[in-house]
Short mmCIF file of C-alpha atoms in Angstrom, two decimals:
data_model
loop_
_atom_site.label_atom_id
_atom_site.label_comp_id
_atom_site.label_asym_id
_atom_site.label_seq_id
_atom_site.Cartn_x
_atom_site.Cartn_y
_atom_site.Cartn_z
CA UNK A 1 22.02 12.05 4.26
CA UNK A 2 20.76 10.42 0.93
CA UNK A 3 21.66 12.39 -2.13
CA UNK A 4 18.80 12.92 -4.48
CA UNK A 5 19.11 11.87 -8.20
CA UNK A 6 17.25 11.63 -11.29
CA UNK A 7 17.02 7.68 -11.25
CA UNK A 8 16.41 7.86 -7.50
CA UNK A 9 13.49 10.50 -7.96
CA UNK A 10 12.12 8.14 -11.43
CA UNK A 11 12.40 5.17 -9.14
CA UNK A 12 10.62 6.36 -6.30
CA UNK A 13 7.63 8.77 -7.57
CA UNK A 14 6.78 6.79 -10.77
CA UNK A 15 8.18 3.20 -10.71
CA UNK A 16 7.81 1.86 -7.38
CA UNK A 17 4.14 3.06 -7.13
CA UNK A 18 3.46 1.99 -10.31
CA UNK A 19 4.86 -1.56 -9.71
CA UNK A 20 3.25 -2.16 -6.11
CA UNK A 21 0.01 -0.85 -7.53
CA UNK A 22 0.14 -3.79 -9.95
CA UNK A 23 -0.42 -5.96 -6.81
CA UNK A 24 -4.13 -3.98 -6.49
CA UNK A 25 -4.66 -4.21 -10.17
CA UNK A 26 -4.27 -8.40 -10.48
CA UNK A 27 -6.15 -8.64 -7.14
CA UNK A 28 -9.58 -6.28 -8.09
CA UNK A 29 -9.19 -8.13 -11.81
CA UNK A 30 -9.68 -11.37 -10.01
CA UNK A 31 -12.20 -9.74 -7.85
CA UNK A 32 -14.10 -8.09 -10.41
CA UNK A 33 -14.48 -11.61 -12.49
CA UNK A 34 -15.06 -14.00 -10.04
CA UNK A 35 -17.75 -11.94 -8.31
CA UNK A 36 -19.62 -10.82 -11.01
CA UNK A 37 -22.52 -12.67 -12.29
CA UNK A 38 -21.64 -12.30 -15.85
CA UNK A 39 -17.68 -13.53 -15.84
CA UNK A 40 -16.34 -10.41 -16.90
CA UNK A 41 -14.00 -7.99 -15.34
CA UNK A 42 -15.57 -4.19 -14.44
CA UNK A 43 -13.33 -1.19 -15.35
CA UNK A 44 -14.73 0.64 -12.58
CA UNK A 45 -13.51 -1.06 -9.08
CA UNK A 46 -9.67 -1.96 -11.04
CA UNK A 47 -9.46 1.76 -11.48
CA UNK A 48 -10.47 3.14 -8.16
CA UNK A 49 -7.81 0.62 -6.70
CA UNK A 50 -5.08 1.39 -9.05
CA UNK A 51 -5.03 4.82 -8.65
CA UNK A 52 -5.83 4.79 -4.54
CA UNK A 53 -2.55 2.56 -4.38
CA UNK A 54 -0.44 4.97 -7.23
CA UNK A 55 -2.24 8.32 -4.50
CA UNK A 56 -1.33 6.89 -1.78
CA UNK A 57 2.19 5.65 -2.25
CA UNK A 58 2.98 8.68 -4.98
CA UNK A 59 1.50 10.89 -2.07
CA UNK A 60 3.76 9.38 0.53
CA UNK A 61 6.74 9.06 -1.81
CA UNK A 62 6.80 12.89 -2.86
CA UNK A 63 6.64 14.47 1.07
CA UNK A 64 9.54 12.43 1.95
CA UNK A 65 11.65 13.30 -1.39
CA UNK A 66 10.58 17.29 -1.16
CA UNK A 67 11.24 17.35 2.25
CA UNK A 68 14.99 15.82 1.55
CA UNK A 69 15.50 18.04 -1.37
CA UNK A 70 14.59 21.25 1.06
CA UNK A 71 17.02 20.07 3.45
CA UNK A 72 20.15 20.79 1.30
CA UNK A 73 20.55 23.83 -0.81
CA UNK A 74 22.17 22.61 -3.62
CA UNK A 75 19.16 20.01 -4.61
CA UNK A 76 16.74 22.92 -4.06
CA UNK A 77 18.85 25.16 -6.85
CA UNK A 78 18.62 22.20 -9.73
CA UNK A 79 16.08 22.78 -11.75
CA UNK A 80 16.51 18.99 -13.22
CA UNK A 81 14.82 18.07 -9.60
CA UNK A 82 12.28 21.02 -9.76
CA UNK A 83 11.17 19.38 -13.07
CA UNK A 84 11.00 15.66 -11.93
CA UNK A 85 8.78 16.96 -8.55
CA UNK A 86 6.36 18.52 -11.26
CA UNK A 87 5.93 15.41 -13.08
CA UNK A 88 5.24 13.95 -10.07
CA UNK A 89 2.13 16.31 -9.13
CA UNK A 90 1.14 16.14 -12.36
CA UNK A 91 1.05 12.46 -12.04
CA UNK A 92 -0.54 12.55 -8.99
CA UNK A 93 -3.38 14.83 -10.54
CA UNK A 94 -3.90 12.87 -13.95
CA UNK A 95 -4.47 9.82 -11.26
CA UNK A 96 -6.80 11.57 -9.43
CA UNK A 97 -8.61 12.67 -11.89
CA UNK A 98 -9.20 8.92 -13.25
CA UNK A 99 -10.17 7.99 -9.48
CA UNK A 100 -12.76 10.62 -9.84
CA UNK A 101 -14.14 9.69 -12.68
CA UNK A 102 -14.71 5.55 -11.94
CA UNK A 103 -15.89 6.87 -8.52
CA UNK A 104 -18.46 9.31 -10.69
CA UNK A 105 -19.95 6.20 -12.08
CA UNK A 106 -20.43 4.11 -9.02
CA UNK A 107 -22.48 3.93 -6.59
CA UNK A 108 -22.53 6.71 -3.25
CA UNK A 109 -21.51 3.64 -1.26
CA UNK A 110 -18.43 2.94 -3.07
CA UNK A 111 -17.23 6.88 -2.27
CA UNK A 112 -17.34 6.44 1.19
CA UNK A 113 -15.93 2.46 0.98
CA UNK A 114 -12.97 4.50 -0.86
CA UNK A 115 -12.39 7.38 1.39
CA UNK A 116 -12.62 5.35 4.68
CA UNK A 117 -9.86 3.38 3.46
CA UNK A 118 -7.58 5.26 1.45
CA UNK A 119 -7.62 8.69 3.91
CA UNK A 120 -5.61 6.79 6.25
CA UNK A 121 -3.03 6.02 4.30
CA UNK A 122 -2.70 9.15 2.85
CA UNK A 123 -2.51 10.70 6.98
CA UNK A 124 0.40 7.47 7.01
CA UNK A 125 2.83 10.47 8.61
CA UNK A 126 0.68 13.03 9.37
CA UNK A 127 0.51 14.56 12.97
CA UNK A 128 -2.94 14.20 13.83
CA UNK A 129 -4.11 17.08 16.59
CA UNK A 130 -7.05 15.72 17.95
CA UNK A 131 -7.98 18.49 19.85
CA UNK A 132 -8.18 20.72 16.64
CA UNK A 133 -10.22 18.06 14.77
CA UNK A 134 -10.84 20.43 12.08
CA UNK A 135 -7.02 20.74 11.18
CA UNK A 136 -6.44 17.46 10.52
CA UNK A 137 -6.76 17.45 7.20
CA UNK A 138 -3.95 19.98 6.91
CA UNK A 139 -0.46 18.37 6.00
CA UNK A 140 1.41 21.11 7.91
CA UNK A 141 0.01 22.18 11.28
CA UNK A 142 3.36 23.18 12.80
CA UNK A 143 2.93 26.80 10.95
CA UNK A 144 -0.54 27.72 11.67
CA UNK A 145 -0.50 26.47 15.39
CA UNK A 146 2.71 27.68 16.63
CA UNK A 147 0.92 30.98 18.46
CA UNK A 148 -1.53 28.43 20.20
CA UNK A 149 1.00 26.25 21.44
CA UNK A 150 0.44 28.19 25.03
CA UNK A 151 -2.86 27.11 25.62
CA UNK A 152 -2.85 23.59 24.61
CA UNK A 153 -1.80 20.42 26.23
CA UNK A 154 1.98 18.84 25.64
CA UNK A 155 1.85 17.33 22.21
CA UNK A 156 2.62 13.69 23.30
CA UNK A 157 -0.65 14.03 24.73
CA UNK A 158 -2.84 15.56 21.48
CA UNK A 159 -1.08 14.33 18.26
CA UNK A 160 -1.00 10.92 17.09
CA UNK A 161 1.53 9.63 14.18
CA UNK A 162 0.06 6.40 12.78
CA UNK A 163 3.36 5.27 11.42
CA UNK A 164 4.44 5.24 15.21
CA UNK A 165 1.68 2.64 16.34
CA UNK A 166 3.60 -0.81 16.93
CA UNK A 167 2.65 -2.92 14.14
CA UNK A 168 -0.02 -0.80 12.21
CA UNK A 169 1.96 -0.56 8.97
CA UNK A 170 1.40 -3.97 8.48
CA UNK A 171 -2.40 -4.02 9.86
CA UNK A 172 -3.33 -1.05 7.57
CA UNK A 173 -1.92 -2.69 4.74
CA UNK A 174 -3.39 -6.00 4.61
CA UNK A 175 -7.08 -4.15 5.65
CA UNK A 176 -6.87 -1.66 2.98
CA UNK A 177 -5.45 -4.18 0.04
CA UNK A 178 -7.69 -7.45 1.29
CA UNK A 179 -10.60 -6.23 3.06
CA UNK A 180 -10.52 -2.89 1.39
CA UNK A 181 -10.33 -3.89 -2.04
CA UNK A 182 -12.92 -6.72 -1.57
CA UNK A 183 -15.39 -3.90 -0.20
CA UNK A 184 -14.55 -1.68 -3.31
CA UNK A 185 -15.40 -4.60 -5.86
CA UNK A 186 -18.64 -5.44 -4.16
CA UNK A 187 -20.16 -2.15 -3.75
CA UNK A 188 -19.21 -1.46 -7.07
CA UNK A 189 -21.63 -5.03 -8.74
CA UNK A 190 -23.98 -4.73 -5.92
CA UNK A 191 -24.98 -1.29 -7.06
CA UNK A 192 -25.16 -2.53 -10.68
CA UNK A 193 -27.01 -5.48 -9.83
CA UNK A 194 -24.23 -7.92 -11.10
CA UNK A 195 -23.06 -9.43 -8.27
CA UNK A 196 -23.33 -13.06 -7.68
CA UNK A 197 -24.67 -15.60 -5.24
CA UNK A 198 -22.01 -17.76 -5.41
CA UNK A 199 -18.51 -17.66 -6.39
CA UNK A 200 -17.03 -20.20 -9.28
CA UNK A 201 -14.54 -22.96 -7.85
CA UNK A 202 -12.00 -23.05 -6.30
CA UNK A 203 -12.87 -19.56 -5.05
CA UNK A 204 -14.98 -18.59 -1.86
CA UNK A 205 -15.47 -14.97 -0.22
CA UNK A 206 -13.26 -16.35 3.03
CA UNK A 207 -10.36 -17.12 0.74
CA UNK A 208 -10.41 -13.68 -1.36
CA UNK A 209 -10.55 -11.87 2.26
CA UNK A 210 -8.19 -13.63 4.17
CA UNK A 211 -5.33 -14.65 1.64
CA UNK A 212 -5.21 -11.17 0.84
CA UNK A 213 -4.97 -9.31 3.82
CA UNK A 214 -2.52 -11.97 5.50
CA UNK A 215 -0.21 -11.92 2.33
CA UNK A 216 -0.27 -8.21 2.06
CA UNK A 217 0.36 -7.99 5.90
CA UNK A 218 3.31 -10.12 5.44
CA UNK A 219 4.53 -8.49 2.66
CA UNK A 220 4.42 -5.25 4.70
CA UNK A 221 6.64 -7.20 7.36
CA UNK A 222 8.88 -8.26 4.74
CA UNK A 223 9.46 -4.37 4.06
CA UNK A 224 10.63 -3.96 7.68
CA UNK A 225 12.81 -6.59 7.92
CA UNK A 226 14.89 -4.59 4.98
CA UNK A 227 14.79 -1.49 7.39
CA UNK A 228 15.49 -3.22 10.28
CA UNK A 229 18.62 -1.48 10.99
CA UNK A 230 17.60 2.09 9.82
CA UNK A 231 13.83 1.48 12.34
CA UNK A 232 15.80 0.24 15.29
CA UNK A 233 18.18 3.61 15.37
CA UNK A 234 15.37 6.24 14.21
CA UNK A 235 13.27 4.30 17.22
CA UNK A 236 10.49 3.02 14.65
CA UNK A 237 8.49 0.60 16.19
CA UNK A 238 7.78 -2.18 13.49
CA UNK A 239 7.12 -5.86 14.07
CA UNK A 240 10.86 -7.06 13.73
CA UNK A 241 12.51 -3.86 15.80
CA UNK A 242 9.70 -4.83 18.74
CA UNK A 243 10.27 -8.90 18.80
CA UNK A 244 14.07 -7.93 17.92
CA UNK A 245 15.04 -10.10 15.87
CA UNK A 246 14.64 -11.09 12.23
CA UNK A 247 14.53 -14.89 12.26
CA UNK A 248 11.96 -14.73 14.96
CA UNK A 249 10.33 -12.49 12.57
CA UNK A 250 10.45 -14.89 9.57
CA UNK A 251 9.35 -18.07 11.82
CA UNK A 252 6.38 -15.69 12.35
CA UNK A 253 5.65 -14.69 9.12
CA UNK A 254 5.91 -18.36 7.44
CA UNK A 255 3.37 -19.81 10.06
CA UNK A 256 0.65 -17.34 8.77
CA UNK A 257 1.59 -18.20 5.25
CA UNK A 258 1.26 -22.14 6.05
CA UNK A 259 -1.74 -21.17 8.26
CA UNK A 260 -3.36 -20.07 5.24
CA UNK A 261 -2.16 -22.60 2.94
CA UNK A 262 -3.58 -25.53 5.09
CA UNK A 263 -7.13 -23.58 5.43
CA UNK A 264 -7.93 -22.81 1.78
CA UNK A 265 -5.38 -25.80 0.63
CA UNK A 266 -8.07 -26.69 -1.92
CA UNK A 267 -7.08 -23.72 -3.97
CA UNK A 268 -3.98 -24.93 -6.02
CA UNK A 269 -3.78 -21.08 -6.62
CA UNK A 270 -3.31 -19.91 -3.03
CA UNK A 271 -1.39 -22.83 -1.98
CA UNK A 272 1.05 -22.08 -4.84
CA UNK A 273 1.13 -18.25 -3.75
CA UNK A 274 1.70 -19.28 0.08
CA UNK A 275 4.83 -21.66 -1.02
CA UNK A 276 6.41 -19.07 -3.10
CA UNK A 277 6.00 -16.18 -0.22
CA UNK A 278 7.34 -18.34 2.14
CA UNK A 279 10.45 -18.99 -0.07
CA UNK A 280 10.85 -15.51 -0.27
CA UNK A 281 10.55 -14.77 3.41
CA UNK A 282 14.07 -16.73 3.55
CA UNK A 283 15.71 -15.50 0.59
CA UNK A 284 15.22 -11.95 1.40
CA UNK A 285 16.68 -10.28 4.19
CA UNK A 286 17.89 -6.81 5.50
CA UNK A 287 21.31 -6.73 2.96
CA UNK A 288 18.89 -7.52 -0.08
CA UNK A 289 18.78 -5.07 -2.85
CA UNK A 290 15.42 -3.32 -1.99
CA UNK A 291 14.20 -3.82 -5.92
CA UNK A 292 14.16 -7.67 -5.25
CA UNK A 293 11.52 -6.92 -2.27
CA UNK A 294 9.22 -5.93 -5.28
CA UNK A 295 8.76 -9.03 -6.07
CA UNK A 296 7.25 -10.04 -2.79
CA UNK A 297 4.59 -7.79 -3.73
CA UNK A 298 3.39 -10.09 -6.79
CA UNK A 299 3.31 -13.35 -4.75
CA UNK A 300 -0.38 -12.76 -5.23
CA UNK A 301 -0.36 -11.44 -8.84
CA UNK A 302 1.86 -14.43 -10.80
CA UNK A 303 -1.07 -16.43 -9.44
CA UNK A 304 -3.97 -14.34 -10.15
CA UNK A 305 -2.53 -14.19 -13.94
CA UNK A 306 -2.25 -18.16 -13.65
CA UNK A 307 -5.74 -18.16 -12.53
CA UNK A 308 -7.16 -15.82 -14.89
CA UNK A 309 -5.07 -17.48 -17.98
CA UNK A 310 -6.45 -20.57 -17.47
CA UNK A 311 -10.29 -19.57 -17.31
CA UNK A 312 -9.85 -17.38 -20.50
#
């Protein structure tokens, strides 16, 4: 069993969020400036996607460090913890406040762009019954359900975990940080009128889409490959624990980075982004210190600044 800590509790409710949602920042900066008709970045679409990532991992983060600290009664009696888990909501709430408030000034559009793709990620571990639809929303259904248990069907049959899909961790994250993102930004200049025609070169609307989602896909591979011992025992079924190997894994992983490379390799930008992710792909592996997978997360965002320092 893990042993819960101060630094681990700093690291994993404030800093690791706050790093990976750096990744969302760069991207909806580029976004934002490249897309809009004037050449000039819009608050609005960085913050909804800076605080959806900082929700949704925070979110995640918090159930799976509360539900340790339950588990063993001398964490729940330290009141050092109790205080750290209270930063945390507070954080939480001071984040969701700012996502209300850019969402406040956007269009109706944007809302619903920003629900559809940050509720699943926030339902990442949740049973979902979906023969009590209207429950779903609730993060614990074992306590209000147990007297109905009778009268429904066996649970394999009713309750989906979305973590336990084959392969969706890494689907869900390149859709909600590529495609997801993307949607955010344009909604956002559409519905101010500031959206342009065409993009400025080297960039296209193909490139933004696809370079994101397949390097944030990979990325979310990458993250499994450092598990890959932990997901094979607890029976999680991630890309690496269903091919079964690592290096196949890799191989994978740096063909859709060269895939990418050779269709946009125009773009200095994304060709230098898909060199340096496919460097890491072999550097990293399963006994690497799980800080140095954080930089895997900014193959996109040491290129974005590149980008945006040499159009300022």
């Amino acid at each position: 069993m893990s042993i819960l800590t101060i630094r681990n509790l700093a690291d994993e409710l404030f800093l690791r969020p706050i790093v990976i949602s750096m990744n969302s920042l760069a991207l909806s900066s580029l976004m934002s400036y490249v897309m809009s008709t004037n050449g000039k970045f819009d608050w609005r679409p960085i913050v909804i996607c800076v605080t959806s990532d900082i929700l949704a991992i925070g979110a995640d983060h918090l159930k799976d460090k509360e539900e340790l600290s339950l588990s063993d009664y001398n964490n729940v009696q330290d009141p050092r913890l109790a205080c750290w888990f209270v930063y945390a909501r507070t954080f939480l709430t001071i984040n969701t406040v700012l996502l209300a408030l850019a969402l406040s000034v956007c269009p109706i559009s944007t809302a619903l762009v920003t629900a559809a793709f940050v509720l699943p990620a926030l339902l990442w571990t949740t049973p979902l019954n979906f023969t009590k639809f209207g429950q779903i929303l609730k993060r614990l259904l074992q306590g209000s359900s147990e007297d109905k248990h009778k009268n429904q069907p066996p649970a394999s049959a009713s309750i989906l975990v979305i973590k336990r899909i084959p392969g969706m961790k890494a689907i869900f994250n390149g859709i909600i940080r590529g495609c997801g993102i993307y949607t955010v930004v344009l909604t956002v200049l559409s519905g101010s009128g500031n959206l342009t025609d065409t993009l400025p070169s080297p960039w296209s609307t193909a490139q933004l889409i696809v370079w994101s989602t397949v390097n944030r896909s990979c990325h979310a591979i990458m993250t499994d490959v450092r598990d890959f011992e932990d997901d094979t025992k607890a029976g999680v079924p991630t890309i690496p624990v269903c091919l079964g190997s690592i290096r196949k894994t890799k191989v994978i992983l740096t063909a859709c980075h060269m895939l990418v490379m050779l269709a946009f390799i125009e773009n200095s930008y994304i060709t230098g982004s898909c060199l340096f992710a496919t460097a890491l792909v072999w550097m990293l592996g399963k006994n690497s210190p799980k800080k140095a997978f954080l930089l895997g997360s900014h193959s996109q965002s040491l290129f974005i600044i590149w980008c945006l320092l040499n159009r300022a």
